[in-house]
Amino acid sequence: ILPHGLLGPRTRNGSCLLACLATLALATGCQPTTVAPKATVTTPTPVPEWSASRFQNIRLEHVGSEQCMTCHEEQHRTWQVTAHARSMSLVKPDREPADARFQHDPSGRHYSVARVDGRLHHHESLVTGDGSTVTLSDHPLKYLVGSGRFSRTYLVELDGFLVESPITWYASRKAWDMSPGYDHPRHDSFRRRANHGCLLCHAGLVTAEDPHGFAFPHEELAIGCERCHGPGSAHVKRHERAAT
């Protein structure tokens, strides 16, 4: 067995060498060995280590945007009308687009959006050859991702994980359709996990939590003051001591 890369682009007459190896194997009675694929092991999302920094508040506690508002009222007021303030929130059915049904032809699946017992549900199904409907997934939505200016994407909570819904509302078309990356014959359905990379861009304060690695602290879902300025506990204590 040759080391990986030995027959790479820098090797001349690679095809001839492969042919010689094949002939040698046949002559000596060698048979190819089938290697069983390794079992997939689900591991928690790794928590990144703190980066080296000259700033004193890197490893301190967050206080939340409401605490910042007590001294910075004007900044808080202008923040409230930005997209950051609406980057993530809990789903409120009375503020969401109307119920709807549509078919996704590439995958052959049917989707519906409906209010059920006061919660907004996304439903996925297949229609069989005899015309009967088979439900594949039916989940209540928990989190709304996005300010709504361009689109509204949704997360459901399944077994402690946050999972993206395959249905998104597109504001420019005023219509429900497949979420980005789902417009394919074989898509992820309700199996695309929202990992820490998704949350660090779209959520507020994301903390490490077992067993899944990352979870919401729930106190602040949207992107607030401390996502840009860093943890504010030292700042608050310094001004409390100064009695300003």
mmCIF file of C-alpha atoms in Angstrom, residues 41-47 161 193 209-214:
data_model
loop_
_atom_site.group_PDB
_atom_site.id
_atom_site.type_symbol
_atom_site.label_atom_id
_atom_site.label_comp_id
_atom_site.label_asym_id
_atom_site.label_seq_id
_atom_site.Cartn_x
_atom_site.Cartn_y
_atom_site.Cartn_z
ATOM 1 C CA VAL A 41 -20.345 9.055 16.587
ATOM 2 C CA THR A 42 -22.345 12.060 17.686
ATOM 3 C CA THR A 43 -20.263 14.349 19.890
ATOM 4 C CA PRO A 44 -21.186 17.623 21.594
ATOM 5 C CA THR A 45 -20.294 20.854 19.856
ATOM 6 C CA PRO A 46 -16.812 21.742 21.121
ATOM 7 C CA VAL A 47 -16.600 24.880 23.230
ATOM 8 C CA PHE A 161 -31.209 20.509 20.124
ATOM 9 C CA ARG A 193 -28.984 21.429 13.566
ATOM 10 C CA GLU A 209 -23.947 24.037 28.386
ATOM 11 C CA ASP A 210 -23.804 20.246 28.604
ATOM 12 C CA PRO A 211 -24.567 17.828 27.054
ATOM 13 C CA HIS A 212 -24.859 19.500 23.652
ATOM 14 C CA GLY A 213 -22.067 22.031 23.911
ATOM 15 C CA PHE A 214 -23.971 25.252 23.228
#
